[in-house]
mmCIF file of C-alpha atoms and ligand atoms in Angstrom:
data_model
loop_
_atom_site.group_PDB
_atom_site.id
_atom_site.type_symbol
_atom_site.label_atom_id
_atom_site.label_comp_id
_atom_site.label_asym_id
_atom_site.label_seq_id
_atom_site.Cartn_x
_atom_site.Cartn_y
_atom_site.Cartn_z
ATOM 1 C CA UNK A 29 135.277 144.579 103.770
ATOM 2 C CA UNK A 30 136.495 144.990 107.786
ATOM 3 C CA UNK A 31 134.099 148.204 109.349
ATOM 4 C CA UNK A 32 135.413 150.414 111.900
ATOM 5 C CA UNK A 33 133.458 151.628 115.152
ATOM 6 C CA UNK A 34 134.180 155.453 116.201
ATOM 7 C CA UNK A 35 133.627 155.935 120.365
ATOM 8 C CA UNK A 36 134.088 160.020 120.620
ATOM 9 C CA UNK A 37 134.875 161.138 123.950
ATOM 10 C CA UNK A 38 132.955 158.451 126.071
ATOM 11 C CA UNK A 39 134.868 159.897 128.981
ATOM 12 C CA UNK A 40 134.044 160.183 132.767
ATOM 13 C CA UNK A 41 134.510 164.128 132.083
ATOM 14 C CA UNK A 42 131.637 164.387 129.649
ATOM 15 C CA UNK A 43 129.084 161.307 130.813
ATOM 16 C CA UNK A 44 129.290 160.947 134.305
ATOM 17 C CA UNK A 45 127.445 162.704 137.107
ATOM 18 C CA UNK A 46 130.776 164.293 138.658
ATOM 19 C CA UNK A 47 132.448 165.236 134.999
ATOM 20 C CA UNK A 48 133.630 168.148 134.491
ATOM 21 C CA UNK A 49 131.165 169.162 131.464
ATOM 22 C CA UNK A 50 128.748 166.346 131.588
ATOM 23 C CA UNK A 51 126.032 165.727 129.472
ATOM 24 C CA UNK A 52 124.000 164.007 132.257
ATOM 25 C CA UNK A 53 121.431 161.397 132.449
ATOM 26 C CA UNK A 54 121.121 161.195 128.709
ATOM 27 C CA UNK A 55 125.052 160.295 127.868
ATOM 28 C CA UNK A 56 124.663 157.942 130.706
ATOM 29 C CA UNK A 57 122.503 156.198 129.531
ATOM 30 C CA UNK A 58 123.612 154.925 126.390
ATOM 31 C CA UNK A 59 127.130 153.063 128.531
ATOM 32 C CA UNK A 60 125.320 149.806 127.588
ATOM 33 C CA UNK A 61 124.473 150.182 123.703
ATOM 34 C CA UNK A 62 128.406 151.849 123.285
ATOM 35 C CA UNK A 63 129.778 148.358 125.958
ATOM 36 C CA UNK A 64 127.285 145.945 123.515
ATOM 37 C CA UNK A 65 128.554 147.483 119.922
ATOM 38 C CA UNK A 66 132.414 147.957 121.032
ATOM 39 C CA UNK A 67 132.471 144.135 122.204
ATOM 40 C CA UNK A 68 130.643 143.135 118.690
ATOM 41 C CA UNK A 69 133.046 145.500 116.228
ATOM 42 C CA UNK A 70 136.043 143.264 118.506
ATOM 43 C CA UNK A 71 134.549 139.897 118.255
ATOM 44 C CA UNK A 72 134.265 139.800 114.359
ATOM 45 C CA UNK A 73 137.398 141.283 113.726
ATOM 46 C CA UNK A 74 136.513 144.673 112.884
ATOM 47 C CA UNK A 75 138.157 148.108 114.065
ATOM 48 C CA UNK A 76 137.527 149.936 117.393
ATOM 49 C CA UNK A 77 138.928 153.508 117.038
ATOM 50 C CA UNK A 78 138.760 155.907 120.507
ATOM 51 C CA UNK A 79 139.277 158.938 119.474
ATOM 52 C CA UNK A 80 139.524 160.888 122.518
ATOM 53 C CA UNK A 81 139.806 164.556 123.634
ATOM 54 C CA UNK A 82 143.131 166.119 125.266
ATOM 55 C CA UNK A 83 143.517 169.212 126.997
ATOM 56 C CA UNK A 84 146.933 170.533 128.587
ATOM 57 C CA UNK A 85 145.501 172.520 131.852
ATOM 58 C CA UNK A 86 145.332 176.628 131.129
ATOM 59 C CA UNK A 87 146.212 176.137 127.571
ATOM 60 C CA UNK A 88 146.192 179.799 126.452
ATOM 61 C CA UNK A 89 146.357 179.440 122.707
ATOM 62 C CA UNK A 90 143.779 176.885 122.750
ATOM 63 C CA UNK A 91 140.172 178.047 121.258
ATOM 64 C CA UNK A 92 138.069 175.922 124.037
ATOM 65 C CA UNK A 93 139.725 177.252 127.312
ATOM 66 C CA UNK A 94 137.789 180.259 126.312
ATOM 67 C CA UNK A 95 134.870 178.228 126.028
ATOM 68 C CA UNK A 96 134.449 175.292 128.122
ATOM 69 C CA UNK A 97 135.450 174.934 131.712
ATOM 70 C CA UNK A 98 139.264 172.872 131.693
ATOM 71 C CA UNK A 99 138.080 169.032 130.926
ATOM 72 C CA UNK A 100 139.356 165.598 129.828
ATOM 73 C CA UNK A 101 143.154 166.766 130.986
ATOM 74 C CA UNK A 102 145.524 164.437 130.679
ATOM 75 C CA UNK A 103 145.813 161.948 133.169
ATOM 76 C CA UNK A 104 142.879 162.810 135.591
ATOM 77 C CA UNK A 105 140.000 160.460 136.181
ATOM 78 C CA UNK A 106 137.707 162.490 134.039
ATOM 79 C CA UNK A 107 139.869 161.331 130.789
ATOM 80 C CA UNK A 108 139.390 157.738 131.240
ATOM 81 C CA UNK A 109 136.019 156.259 129.600
ATOM 82 C CA UNK A 110 133.079 155.895 131.602
ATOM 83 C CA UNK A 111 131.674 152.961 133.596
ATOM 84 C CA UNK A 112 132.405 149.757 131.617
ATOM 85 C CA UNK A 113 134.354 151.171 128.525
ATOM 86 C CA UNK A 114 137.220 151.663 131.149
ATOM 87 C CA UNK A 115 138.002 148.022 132.028
ATOM 88 C CA UNK A 116 136.839 146.930 128.699
ATOM 89 C CA UNK A 117 139.647 149.233 126.708
ATOM 90 C CA UNK A 118 141.875 148.365 129.671
ATOM 91 C CA UNK A 119 141.568 144.230 128.765
ATOM 92 C CA UNK A 120 141.818 144.792 125.000
ATOM 93 C CA UNK A 121 143.948 148.117 123.898
ATOM 94 C CA UNK A 122 146.870 146.066 123.170
ATOM 95 C CA UNK A 123 145.187 144.123 120.059
ATOM 96 C CA UNK A 124 145.811 145.428 117.055
ATOM 97 C CA UNK A 125 142.080 146.121 116.054
ATOM 98 C CA UNK A 126 141.600 148.509 119.431
ATOM 99 C CA UNK A 127 143.262 152.428 118.709
ATOM 100 C CA UNK A 128 142.478 154.415 121.623
ATOM 101 C CA UNK A 129 144.228 158.192 120.249
ATOM 102 C CA UNK A 130 143.953 161.568 121.500
ATOM 103 C CA UNK A 131 142.430 164.778 120.080
ATOM 104 C CA UNK A 132 142.298 168.099 120.191
ATOM 105 C CA UNK A 133 139.747 169.357 117.976
ATOM 106 C CA UNK A 134 135.959 168.603 117.790
ATOM 107 C CA UNK A 135 136.408 166.266 114.647
ATOM 108 C CA UNK A 136 137.891 162.903 115.176
ATOM 109 C CA UNK A 137 139.741 163.802 111.869
ATOM 110 C CA UNK A 138 141.579 167.328 112.851
ATOM 111 C CA UNK A 139 145.021 166.497 113.313
ATOM 112 C CA UNK A 140 144.685 163.050 113.834
ATOM 113 C CA UNK A 141 146.165 159.954 111.750
ATOM 114 C CA UNK A 142 142.694 158.563 111.540
ATOM 115 C CA UNK A 143 142.115 159.265 107.466
ATOM 116 C CA UNK A 144 145.338 157.206 107.383
ATOM 117 C CA UNK A 145 144.610 154.604 109.884
ATOM 118 C CA UNK A 146 141.136 153.560 108.077
ATOM 119 C CA UNK A 147 143.046 153.911 104.225
ATOM 120 C CA UNK A 148 145.740 151.739 105.448
ATOM 121 C CA UNK A 149 143.017 148.987 106.492
ATOM 122 C CA UNK A 150 140.822 149.293 103.687
ATOM 123 C CA UNK A 151 138.127 150.904 105.610
ATOM 124 C CA UNK A 152 135.310 152.885 103.827
ATOM 125 C CA UNK A 153 132.564 151.723 106.561
ATOM 126 C CA UNK A 154 132.485 154.041 109.249
ATOM 127 C CA UNK A 155 130.125 153.850 112.388
ATOM 128 C CA UNK A 156 130.253 156.736 115.147
ATOM 129 C CA UNK A 157 128.985 156.703 118.739
ATOM 130 C CA UNK A 158 129.713 158.690 121.408
ATOM 131 C CA UNK A 159 128.946 162.478 122.461
ATOM 132 C CA UNK A 160 128.460 165.063 122.155
ATOM 133 C CA UNK A 161 125.579 164.079 119.439
ATOM 134 C CA UNK A 162 125.887 167.668 117.898
ATOM 135 C CA UNK A 163 129.591 168.771 118.522
ATOM 136 C CA UNK A 164 131.922 166.096 118.282
ATOM 137 C CA UNK A 165 129.461 163.436 116.894
ATOM 138 C CA UNK A 166 128.855 165.800 114.265
ATOM 139 C CA UNK A 167 132.049 167.263 113.339
ATOM 140 C CA UNK A 168 134.013 163.707 112.993
ATOM 141 C CA UNK A 169 130.825 162.942 110.784
ATOM 142 C CA UNK A 170 130.953 166.241 108.458
ATOM 143 C CA UNK A 171 134.543 165.520 107.920
ATOM 144 C CA UNK A 172 134.344 161.563 107.166
ATOM 145 C CA UNK A 173 131.703 163.216 104.606
ATOM 146 C CA UNK A 174 133.984 164.968 103.008
ATOM 147 C CA UNK A 175 136.154 162.445 103.147
ATOM 148 C CA UNK A 176 134.446 159.735 101.395
ATOM 149 C CA UNK A 177 133.304 157.217 103.898
ATOM 150 C CA UNK A 178 129.889 155.961 104.111
ATOM 151 C CA UNK A 179 128.371 156.682 107.336
ATOM 152 C CA UNK A 180 126.113 154.966 109.810
ATOM 153 C CA UNK A 181 125.465 156.491 113.153
ATOM 154 C CA UNK A 182 124.212 154.385 115.854
ATOM 155 C CA UNK A 183 121.528 156.984 117.454
ATOM 156 C CA UNK A 184 120.844 154.846 120.202
ATOM 157 C CA UNK A 185 124.647 155.010 121.293
ATOM 158 C CA UNK A 186 124.604 159.149 120.786
ATOM 159 C CA UNK A 187 123.693 161.686 123.127
ATOM 160 C CA UNK A 188 123.937 165.305 123.831
ATOM 161 C CA UNK A 189 122.999 168.170 126.441
ATOM 162 C CA UNK A 190 119.196 168.483 125.035
ATOM 163 C CA UNK A 191 116.315 166.738 122.768
ATOM 164 C CA UNK A 192 116.927 170.060 120.564
ATOM 165 C CA UNK A 193 120.454 169.282 119.629
ATOM 166 C CA UNK A 194 119.884 165.627 119.450
ATOM 167 C CA UNK A 195 117.307 165.934 117.005
ATOM 168 C CA UNK A 196 118.805 168.339 114.772
ATOM 169 C CA UNK A 197 122.068 166.778 114.673
ATOM 170 C CA UNK A 198 120.081 162.920 113.769
ATOM 171 C CA UNK A 199 118.285 164.893 111.232
ATOM 172 C CA UNK A 200 121.336 166.294 109.456
ATOM 173 C CA UNK A 201 123.663 163.195 109.642
ATOM 174 C CA UNK A 202 120.308 161.705 107.646
ATOM 175 C CA UNK A 203 118.918 164.571 105.259
ATOM 176 C CA UNK A 204 122.307 166.408 105.028
ATOM 177 C CA UNK A 205 125.374 164.050 105.079
ATOM 178 C CA UNK A 206 123.479 160.641 103.924
ATOM 179 C CA UNK A 207 124.346 158.629 106.645
ATOM 180 C CA UNK A 208 122.554 155.878 107.694
ATOM 181 C CA UNK A 209 120.836 156.347 111.353
ATOM 182 C CA UNK A 210 119.766 153.569 112.953
HETATM 183 ZN ZN1 ZN B 106 137.763 169.525 124.770
#
């Protein structure tokens, strides 16, 4: 059965030192693991999805406008993928098993075609990586749990702002969502 890798929000704004909402060094340090997984899934004809936060400047109706500084605005450097993931994506984005798509909420399933795409491809085995472990990765994993997917979290390829958040989320994946945490 095919598997899918979800690389959540691994963009400059969330990861790079100059990013507008950066999770800092922990987020930068997972780049090799993310890039390795992306290529491994692609090379074995599994699916690689890149759910990517998308905002419009100053959107008065978006709930995050009140919560966070502006980030991941369309067409900006901040919304490009961090480090080697951006050239990897540009090189492979035309391939049918590599698919980036915009999301407007923390969960990669909220208001997106992800669940339909996975069902069309007969994928039930989801591997989730990216940032932030306790925000968008967590909300994505919760929706995956509610939809009945088998979940694997790669702890060396997820990061967030602080160790407490990282530890809480990894514990929650394992003990509450029944995920395999590697
Ligand atoms: Zn956002």
